[in-house]
Amino acid sequence: MSSIGNIVKISGPLVVAEGMRDSNMFDVVRVSDKRLIGEIIEMHGDRASIQVYEETAGLGTGQSVESTGEPMSAELGPGLIGSIYDGIQRPLDDIRRICGNNLARGVEVPSLKREKKWSFTPTVKAGDKVEAGDVFGTVPETDIVLHKIMVPNGVSGTVKSIKEGEFSVDETVCVIETENGQRELTMAQKWPVRRGRPYKKKLSPNMPLVTGQRVVDCLFPIAKGGVAAIPGPFGSGKTVTQHQLAKWAEADIIVYIGCGERGNEMTDVLNEFPELIDPKTGKSLMERTVLIANTSDMPVAAREASVYTGITIAEYYRDMGYSVALMADSTSRWAEALREMSGRLEEMPGDEGYPAYLGSRLAQFYERAGRVVSCGKEGREGALSVIGAVSPPGGDISEPVSQATLRIVKVFWGLDSNLAYQRHFPAINWLTSYSLYADSLAEWYNNNVSADWMKYRSRFMQILHDEAELKEIVKLIGMDALSAGDRLKMETARSIREDFLHQLAFHEVDTYTSLKKQLYMMKLILGFNDEAANAIEKGADIEAVAELPVREKIGRFKYVEENRTDEEFGHIRTEISAELAELLNKEED
């Protein structure tokens, strides 16, 4: 049921309209004869406060506002993968065809292309009983994604008829006899973006999301269905880190939201992703990616919509039984949009002008992540992992958005500008970062990679923390005052930092490291440390030990191709023992 009111106040992206008594909270409205898209965010009697997702310049009081009677919803169906949407799920390629390079206001285009035909194959037959969440057909959306068409929420009954063949997303493909009569199903469905999609059961986060990034997989792992934050100042590598995770994380589908970031960063994604070859499938990375490009020149209010649209699309693929990774870059821009709207609504401000409900809004978003058993008789297992970048001004994580995020997420990858200036990437600071999933993932790593994995990880962490303390001593009294054992510890820590944690995103081999290769690298660094400690006890000189040629080979092991790691690992282990034995013989002579 729609209602029509009139504008009585305009304040930037906020429009207040009277005569909207029949409207509800979060209804989508069309503002003025330009038909700008907006959403009701507050109701007082018949007065509705509307956040408009397009530029409001030129609007005047007295112009009409029409409610559609429906909440802001995402259109879900074949055609999402490979698409590039704006914050309110309008396909940017279709908009460009209509109005050129400059985005016109009030453009109405369907989110899913109506003219395209998809090859629909039924998985049920007439007479079968189905319930919400059951798959009744499949569509090969891309070469690597099989799109499962599911019975919409709230629908159950007996299949009366079902077709096979080529159909567009709005054609009826199945008819279900329900208690309330016949229900025609198409390949598309709608879902309100502010409401999480239902599931049967949430599972514990006891499997890692393997990323191929050594500092993440080894020191600060994230679980499948987990939540992580990457806070860091400008230029510390947030976007590059998220690009790396999008390229290499063990996820079937990637949803990348550019939420208020600079246009050139989104351009990098748009240029890089179609050219990148997915190592698992040999196809373009865009064949499993959905992009939402809400850049900073779009109206502020659209940033909030983009975050909810993205996570709704991600939940839809999770319900099909896929592992989905969602990248939000960055939630700080979304929080700034909340702050602006809160100020225009004249609400009581909280910390630094942010609304008092900032923490709860962030929590509602991150809590939609998880590894779940989906609705339906089949009970598919899917996972949605959320990785949000945070851009604190000046890198100060004591500001409200960072603090609210840290209270919610379980993994904190703290980027450090000092490391970035030293050209150490990824610039994740090993002294301030943490992962609360590490203990629950220990069993998986020990069973699937090596029984010693967590032991090696603990030793790495201990050596890095010891190095930080020893550096303070060195600053005061110099390196010469350290014992040989402490000097060795400093050398091992340097090897961990430069040979293991430092990883080149643009090197064809080093950009991704399998867990097996990571284990070999840990064994080489710690193996050299242990054998060198024995040699020093027997009288070897620490300076000579530090300058052994095999140390360069340990450092260059990260550039060895995956298929040669077994052979190279054996050679280096032999060389470590041989060179240290030779050094001891020289000392004795």
XYZ file of C-alpha atoms in Angstrom:
589
model
C 0.000 0.000 0.000
C 1.563 3.281 -1.070
C 1.025 6.716 0.464
C 1.875 10.148 -0.917
C 3.136 13.027 1.222
C 4.799 16.403 0.732
C 8.315 17.626 1.544
C 8.429 20.078 4.461
C 12.191 20.160 5.142
C 15.413 19.390 3.252
C 18.798 19.106 4.970
C 21.376 17.570 2.647
C 20.565 13.854 2.247
C 17.778 14.147 4.877
C 14.265 14.969 3.655
C 11.271 15.310 6.005
C 7.799 14.691 4.535
C 4.267 15.080 5.962
C 1.205 12.993 5.165
C 3.025 9.655 5.375
C 0.782 8.073 8.045
C 0.298 4.837 6.084
C 4.045 4.278 5.628
C 6.301 2.102 7.769
C 9.868 2.347 9.026
C 12.473 1.431 6.377
C 9.966 1.676 3.501
C 11.516 2.740 0.194
C 10.156 6.031 -1.126
C 10.434 8.015 -4.359
C 11.137 11.693 -3.753
C 9.794 14.441 -6.089
C 9.123 14.108 -9.808
C 12.825 13.187 -10.226
C 11.941 9.941 -8.384
C 15.037 9.918 -6.185
C 15.379 6.754 -4.094
C 15.109 7.171 -0.326
C 14.361 5.151 2.799
C 12.288 6.104 5.852
C 14.543 6.051 8.941
C 12.278 7.778 11.482
C 8.509 8.260 11.940
C 6.727 10.826 14.164
C 2.968 10.661 13.592
C 2.506 11.343 9.891
C 5.998 12.914 9.564
C 8.637 10.696 7.999
C 12.369 11.420 8.053
C 13.872 10.003 4.855
C 17.510 9.422 3.982
C 17.865 9.963 0.249
C 20.405 7.814 -1.568
C 20.950 10.359 -4.358
C 21.953 14.022 -4.584
C 19.120 16.274 -3.258
C 20.261 19.561 -4.879
C 17.343 21.339 -6.543
C 14.576 19.794 -4.411
C 12.033 22.158 -2.851
C 9.374 22.005 -0.148
C 5.902 21.015 -1.269
C 7.164 18.437 -3.763
C 5.643 14.976 -3.520
C 7.052 11.894 -1.789
C 5.573 8.513 -2.713
C 6.047 5.422 -0.554
C 6.361 2.081 -2.355
C 5.132 0.218 0.769
C 8.113 -2.150 0.596
C 11.380 -2.190 2.559
C 14.751 -1.706 0.845
C 15.338 -5.148 -0.699
C 18.019 -6.888 -2.715
C 17.009 -8.804 -5.830
C 18.605 -12.241 -5.642
C 18.990 -14.649 -8.546
C 21.239 -15.649 -11.473
C 23.315 -12.746 -12.791
C 24.726 -11.414 -9.525
C 28.191 -12.914 -10.097
C 30.432 -10.685 -12.190
C 28.109 -7.690 -11.756
C 29.210 -4.246 -10.578
C 26.514 -2.496 -8.546
C 26.215 0.875 -6.874
C 25.200 1.095 -3.191
C 21.513 0.433 -3.881
C 22.076 -2.526 -6.230
C 21.689 -0.743 -9.543
C 23.987 -2.302 -12.187
C 26.474 0.387 -13.244
C 26.911 -1.007 -16.778
C 23.168 -0.664 -17.466
C 23.105 2.877 -16.015
C 26.035 3.826 -18.251
C 24.153 2.615 -21.331
C 21.194 4.813 -20.365
C 22.941 8.022 -19.281
C 26.628 7.838 -20.264
C 29.552 8.307 -17.901
C 27.772 10.754 -15.566
C 25.355 9.115 -13.138
C 21.926 10.724 -13.610
C 19.503 10.998 -10.694
C 16.391 8.875 -10.374
C 17.550 6.237 -12.858
C 15.463 3.070 -12.493
C 17.037 -0.136 -13.773
C 16.371 -3.710 -12.607
C 19.162 -5.276 -10.553
C 19.045 -8.505 -12.570
C 19.002 -8.343 -16.358
C 15.526 -9.208 -17.661
C 16.511 -9.897 -21.266
C 19.121 -12.572 -20.477
C 18.032 -16.209 -20.697
C 19.390 -18.784 -18.245
C 19.500 -22.555 -18.646
C 17.285 -23.903 -15.830
C 17.535 -27.580 -14.809
C 14.937 -28.823 -12.277
C 16.092 -30.917 -9.300
C 12.547 -31.835 -8.170
C 9.533 -33.213 -10.069
C 5.768 -32.758 -9.938
C 4.329 -34.323 -6.787
C 7.446 -33.733 -4.639
C 7.005 -31.946 -1.320
C 9.254 -28.902 -0.805
C 9.822 -26.419 2.008
C 11.556 -23.035 2.351
C 15.246 -23.314 1.522
C 14.958 -26.466 -0.633
C 16.734 -26.328 -4.012
C 14.217 -26.875 -6.820
C 16.567 -26.202 -9.733
C 20.043 -25.147 -10.809
C 21.512 -22.644 -13.272
C 25.175 -22.582 -14.445
C 25.730 -18.904 -13.572
C 29.408 -18.905 -14.594
C 31.837 -21.682 -15.533
C 32.678 -22.163 -11.843
C 29.480 -21.203 -9.959
C 26.400 -23.425 -10.060
C 23.534 -21.209 -8.929
C 21.033 -23.113 -6.793
C 17.469 -21.791 -7.082
C 15.858 -22.107 -3.645
C 12.245 -22.076 -2.481
C 11.666 -18.590 -0.943
C 11.241 -18.148 2.795
C 7.694 -18.841 4.042
C 6.727 -21.072 1.077
C 6.134 -24.823 1.390
C 3.882 -27.334 -0.314
C 3.716 -29.780 -3.239
C 5.238 -29.150 -6.664
C 2.366 -28.943 -9.146
C 4.450 -28.296 -12.271
C 8.061 -27.469 -13.131
C 9.713 -26.592 -16.451
C 13.138 -27.134 -17.955
C 14.829 -24.923 -20.533
C 15.915 -21.320 -21.174
C 14.142 -18.664 -19.112
C 14.653 -15.085 -17.945
C 14.708 -14.403 -14.187
C 11.104 -13.107 -14.095
C 9.482 -16.041 -15.944
C 7.619 -18.683 -13.938
C 9.556 -21.956 -13.801
C 7.731 -23.782 -10.997
C 4.231 -23.812 -9.497
C 3.758 -24.963 -5.895
C 0.448 -25.912 -4.332
C 0.506 -24.366 -0.833
C -2.100 -24.226 1.941
C -3.063 -20.748 0.692
C -3.399 -21.702 -2.965
C -0.966 -21.862 -5.865
C 2.357 -19.999 -5.744
C 4.296 -19.304 -8.940
C 8.079 -19.275 -8.484
C 10.606 -17.529 -10.712
C 14.408 -17.811 -10.560
C 14.632 -14.485 -8.669
C 13.525 -13.564 -5.159
C 13.691 -10.431 -3.004
C 14.969 -10.064 0.535
C 14.900 -6.992 2.868
C 18.544 -5.971 3.249
C 18.344 -4.949 6.909
C 17.121 -8.396 7.986
C 19.457 -11.387 8.217
C 18.430 -14.427 6.164
C 17.260 -17.361 8.329
C 19.156 -20.621 8.847
C 18.636 -23.855 10.808
C 21.710 -23.890 13.012
C 24.930 -21.970 13.617
C 28.087 -24.092 13.792
C 31.171 -23.468 15.914
C 34.114 -21.738 14.157
C 36.586 -24.652 14.177
C 37.899 -24.572 10.562
C 40.310 -21.886 9.323
C 39.725 -19.704 6.289
C 43.059 -20.447 4.606
C 44.326 -17.289 2.889
C 47.862 -18.146 1.706
C 49.111 -15.068 3.605
C 51.679 -16.350 6.101
C 51.199 -13.745 8.830
C 47.448 -14.514 8.792
C 47.442 -18.319 8.481
C 50.281 -18.893 10.932
C 50.068 -16.161 13.571
C 46.572 -14.648 13.426
C 44.181 -17.083 11.685
C 40.529 -16.354 10.936
C 37.900 -19.101 11.082
C 35.473 -19.890 8.255
C 32.432 -17.861 9.209
C 34.599 -15.592 11.354
C 34.881 -11.815 11.587
C 38.077 -9.768 11.341
C 39.024 -6.096 11.301
C 41.988 -4.460 9.552
C 42.517 -1.024 11.097
C 45.380 1.106 9.891
C 46.356 4.633 8.864
C 46.425 5.928 5.297
C 49.028 4.146 3.148
C 49.585 1.182 5.480
C 48.161 -1.366 3.032
C 44.529 -2.028 4.089
C 43.247 -2.190 0.525
C 46.148 -4.309 -0.778
C 45.673 -6.722 2.146
C 41.952 -7.003 1.368
C 42.707 -7.522 -2.331
C 45.110 -10.342 -1.357
C 42.456 -11.976 0.815
C 39.859 -11.603 -1.951
C 42.230 -13.207 -4.482
C 43.574 -16.081 -2.402
C 41.205 -16.862 0.498
C 39.693 -20.347 0.362
C 36.227 -19.017 -0.474
C 33.897 -20.020 -3.308
C 32.369 -16.528 -3.680
C 33.806 -13.060 -2.986
C 31.618 -10.017 -2.281
C 33.702 -6.830 -2.341
C 32.094 -3.615 -1.039
C 33.914 -0.360 -1.761
C 32.116 1.643 0.912
C 33.052 5.302 0.457
C 36.641 4.603 -0.579
C 38.438 6.676 -3.210
C 37.433 5.998 -6.797
C 40.944 4.967 -7.869
C 40.926 2.071 -5.357
C 37.714 0.693 -6.854
C 39.224 1.223 -10.319
C 42.168 -0.993 -9.294
C 39.702 -3.732 -8.330
C 37.749 -3.348 -11.572
C 40.933 -3.501 -13.668
C 42.728 -6.248 -11.717
C 40.035 -8.794 -10.899
C 38.905 -9.623 -14.474
C 42.566 -10.183 -15.484
C 43.507 -12.269 -12.447
C 43.421 -16.001 -12.934
C 41.891 -17.911 -10.033
C 44.537 -20.549 -9.108
C 41.908 -23.123 -8.073
C 39.868 -22.996 -11.287
C 42.109 -21.407 -13.926
C 39.298 -18.930 -14.751
C 38.986 -15.169 -14.224
C 38.485 -14.119 -10.602
C 35.406 -12.101 -11.661
C 33.617 -15.408 -12.330
C 33.114 -15.780 -8.570
C 33.015 -12.113 -7.492
C 30.250 -9.552 -6.869
C 31.400 -5.912 -6.676
C 29.533 -3.071 -4.977
C 31.241 0.176 -5.967
C 29.956 2.874 -3.664
C 32.768 5.425 -3.965
C 33.204 8.606 -1.942
C 31.696 10.877 -4.631
C 28.314 9.159 -4.221
C 25.931 10.628 -1.613
C 26.893 9.816 1.973
C 23.660 7.988 2.793
C 24.241 5.349 0.082
C 27.216 4.000 2.064
C 24.887 2.454 4.634
C 22.756 0.823 1.933
C 25.860 -0.625 0.213
C 26.962 -2.472 3.366
C 23.551 -4.094 3.874
C 23.092 -4.896 0.173
C 26.497 -6.621 0.103
C 25.911 -8.793 3.146
C 22.436 -9.824 1.910
C 23.914 -11.038 -1.397
C 26.653 -12.845 0.579
C 24.057 -14.588 2.817
C 22.144 -15.715 -0.278
C 25.193 -17.587 -1.626
C 25.970 -18.894 1.872
C 22.488 -20.473 1.907
C 23.371 -22.363 -1.297
C 26.137 -24.102 0.659
C 29.062 -21.962 -0.517
C 31.887 -20.464 1.522
C 31.602 -16.692 1.031
C 34.124 -14.005 2.000
C 32.863 -10.437 2.271
C 35.300 -7.492 2.192
C 33.992 -4.136 3.439
C 36.378 -1.276 2.638
C 35.891 0.634 4.838
C 33.413 0.600 7.721
C 34.774 3.964 8.939
C 33.190 5.652 5.908
C 29.890 3.972 6.750
C 30.180 5.199 10.362
C 30.806 8.736 9.050
C 27.553 8.461 7.073
C 25.740 7.410 10.270
C 27.297 10.419 12.050
C 26.132 12.839 9.374
C 22.566 11.481 9.324
C 22.444 11.448 13.133
C 23.533 15.097 13.215
C 20.901 16.106 10.674
C 18.228 14.239 12.691
C 19.406 16.328 15.686
C 19.974 13.239 17.820
C 22.044 13.406 21.018
C 25.634 12.727 19.883
C 27.898 10.131 21.494
C 31.696 9.942 21.396
C 33.276 12.342 18.862
C 29.862 13.140 17.393
C 29.092 9.541 16.363
C 25.570 8.350 17.240
C 25.116 6.497 20.539
C 23.923 3.426 18.591
C 27.147 3.123 16.535
C 28.275 -0.038 18.395
C 24.933 -1.810 17.993
C 24.748 -1.003 14.242
C 28.249 -2.399 13.707
C 27.379 -5.484 15.796
C 24.190 -6.122 13.754
C 26.325 -6.129 10.610
C 29.172 -8.359 11.865
C 26.805 -10.797 13.618
C 25.372 -11.816 10.242
C 28.640 -13.714 9.622
C 28.944 -17.380 10.605
C 29.174 -20.991 9.487
C 25.618 -22.304 9.317
C 23.372 -25.170 8.281
C 20.886 -23.665 5.819
C 17.111 -24.031 5.808
C 15.561 -26.859 3.802
C 15.466 -30.657 4.081
C 18.965 -31.065 2.622
C 20.627 -28.830 5.254
C 23.592 -27.510 3.258
C 26.574 -26.166 5.192
C 27.711 -22.672 4.180
C 29.965 -20.031 5.665
C 30.063 -16.237 5.518
C 33.323 -14.652 6.700
C 33.393 -10.859 7.082
C 36.604 -8.823 6.887
C 36.132 -5.102 7.518
C 38.767 -2.430 7.000
C 38.731 0.459 9.479
C 40.364 3.804 8.630
C 41.007 5.622 11.932
C 42.184 9.233 11.436
C 45.958 9.268 11.816
C 45.958 5.562 12.651
C 44.667 6.274 16.179
C 42.696 3.144 17.118
C 41.428 4.723 20.341
C 38.748 6.492 18.245
C 35.115 5.263 18.558
C 34.755 3.251 15.308
C 37.912 1.195 15.946
C 36.978 0.596 19.590
C 33.382 -0.400 18.762
C 34.708 -2.779 16.064
C 37.291 -4.343 18.399
C 34.563 -5.183 20.923
C 32.774 -7.219 18.237
C 35.396 -8.908 16.041
C 37.533 -11.883 17.061
C 40.549 -11.138 14.836
C 42.502 -7.895 14.868
C 45.099 -7.381 12.135
C 46.634 -4.081 13.266
C 48.464 -2.361 10.418
C 51.503 -0.318 11.414
C 52.660 2.739 9.434
C 56.260 2.226 10.663
C 56.338 -1.246 9.095
C 54.794 0.158 5.906
C 57.481 2.892 5.725
C 60.118 0.143 6.090
C 58.519 -1.566 3.057
C 57.473 -4.529 5.225
C 54.203 -5.843 3.742
C 51.736 -6.996 4.837
C 52.341 -4.362 7.566
C 50.446 -6.364 10.233
C 52.104 -5.633 13.580
C 52.778 -8.973 15.324
C 52.972 -7.331 18.772
C 49.548 -5.640 18.719
C 47.495 -8.020 16.526
C 45.614 -11.030 17.872
C 43.244 -13.856 16.912
C 40.744 -15.257 19.403
C 40.104 -18.186 17.030
C 43.635 -19.610 17.395
C 42.776 -22.028 20.236
C 39.590 -23.350 18.595
C 41.476 -23.890 15.303
C 44.417 -25.697 16.964
C 42.841 -29.148 16.563
C 42.197 -28.583 12.827
C 45.785 -27.459 12.180
C 47.242 -30.313 14.236
C 45.081 -32.922 12.441
C 45.262 -31.536 8.893
C 48.710 -29.957 8.600
C 51.067 -31.131 11.364
C 50.849 -32.148 15.008
C 53.593 -29.578 15.676
C 51.890 -26.609 13.947
C 50.665 -24.863 17.115
C 53.957 -25.578 18.889
C 55.895 -23.871 16.070
C 53.414 -20.949 16.078
C 53.912 -20.480 19.851
C 57.687 -20.482 19.416
C 57.476 -17.872 16.633
C 55.311 -15.612 18.831
C 57.661 -16.057 21.797
C 60.790 -15.240 19.761
C 59.150 -12.099 18.300
C 58.105 -10.887 21.767
C 61.578 -11.638 23.167
C 63.115 -9.641 20.299
C 61.012 -6.583 21.245
C 62.389 -6.744 24.809
C 65.979 -7.315 23.634
C 65.724 -4.314 21.267
C 65.101 -2.094 24.314
C 68.280 -3.420 25.941
C 70.273 -2.940 22.710
C 69.105 0.699 22.531
C 70.481 1.302 26.024
C 73.770 -0.641 26.085
C 74.440 -1.863 22.540
C 74.418 -5.232 20.775
C 77.813 -6.303 22.181
C 76.371 -6.527 25.703
C 74.037 -9.401 24.692
C 74.966 -13.014 25.339
C 75.548 -15.348 22.362
C 72.151 -17.001 23.019
C 70.348 -13.640 22.922
C 72.251 -12.623 19.788
C 71.055 -15.838 18.145
C 67.490 -15.071 19.232
C 67.759 -11.640 17.549
C 69.031 -13.294 14.342
C 66.186 -15.852 14.386
C 63.618 -13.088 14.940
C 65.086 -11.193 11.967
C 64.724 -14.344 9.877
C 61.084 -14.736 10.981
C 60.344 -11.100 10.095
C 62.198 -10.858 6.790
C 61.940 -14.417 5.457
C 58.541 -15.523 6.789
C 56.279 -12.560 7.677
C 57.386 -10.323 4.801
C 55.441 -11.415 1.699
C 55.425 -9.867 -1.769
C 51.872 -9.453 -3.059
C 53.061 -8.913 -6.647
C 55.551 -11.801 -6.861
C 54.078 -14.705 -8.841
C 55.287 -17.363 -6.340
C 55.424 -15.465 -3.044
C 51.930 -13.971 -3.387
C 50.399 -17.258 -2.090
C 51.934 -19.859 0.239
C 50.229 -23.206 0.962
C 50.027 -24.460 4.553
C 52.495 -27.248 3.699
C 55.079 -24.745 2.461
C 54.457 -22.520 5.497
C 55.180 -25.523 7.727
C 58.461 -26.180 5.851
C 59.468 -22.522 6.305
C 58.779 -22.682 10.047
C 60.770 -25.940 10.303
C 63.763 -24.440 8.476
C 63.897 -21.256 10.593
C 63.418 -23.072 13.918
C 65.643 -25.995 12.808
C 68.504 -23.595 12.078
C 67.885 -21.854 15.438
C 68.038 -25.136 17.388
C 71.108 -26.527 15.616
C 72.903 -23.163 15.850
C 72.159 -23.013 19.613
C 73.819 -26.456 19.991
C 76.827 -25.313 17.957
C 77.204 -22.144 20.076
C 77.131 -24.248 23.254
C 79.979 -26.304 21.781
C 82.038 -23.146 21.170
C 80.974 -21.850 17.729
C 81.236 -18.088 17.215
C 77.848 -16.314 16.886
C 79.203 -13.938 14.171
C 80.320 -16.896 12.056
C 76.990 -18.693 12.622
C 75.048 -15.584 11.517
C 77.039 -15.357 8.281
C 76.646 -18.974 7.115
C 75.684 -19.173 3.382
C 72.720 -21.493 4.143
C 70.871 -18.583 5.791
C 70.396 -16.977 2.386
C 68.901 -20.238 1.076
C 66.461 -20.302 4.032
C 65.465 -16.727 3.139
C 64.987 -17.556 -0.538
C 62.904 -20.680 0.150
C 59.740 -18.561 -0.094
C 60.426 -18.076 -3.835
C 60.548 -21.840 -4.475
C 57.578 -23.139 -6.520
C 55.112 -25.346 -4.635
C 55.993 -28.467 -6.680
C 59.700 -28.218 -5.722
C 59.323 -27.571 -1.977
C 59.865 -31.197 -0.821
C 63.143 -31.548 -2.690
C 64.457 -28.060 -1.751
C 63.475 -28.495 1.918
C 65.526 -31.715 2.141
C 68.575 -30.029 0.540
C 68.493 -27.032 2.914
C 68.053 -29.204 6.038
C 71.125 -31.217 4.996
C 73.103 -28.026 4.302
C 72.229 -26.544 7.729
C 73.697 -29.585 9.512
C 76.724 -29.772 7.162
C 77.670 -26.068 7.433
C 77.335 -25.977 11.230
C 79.405 -29.188 11.555
C 82.060 -27.696 9.272
C 82.107 -24.496 11.352
C 82.596 -26.481 14.569
C 85.479 -28.431 13.006
C 87.159 -25.126 12.033
C 86.705 -23.780 15.573
C 88.268 -26.933 17.043
C 91.226 -26.727 14.651
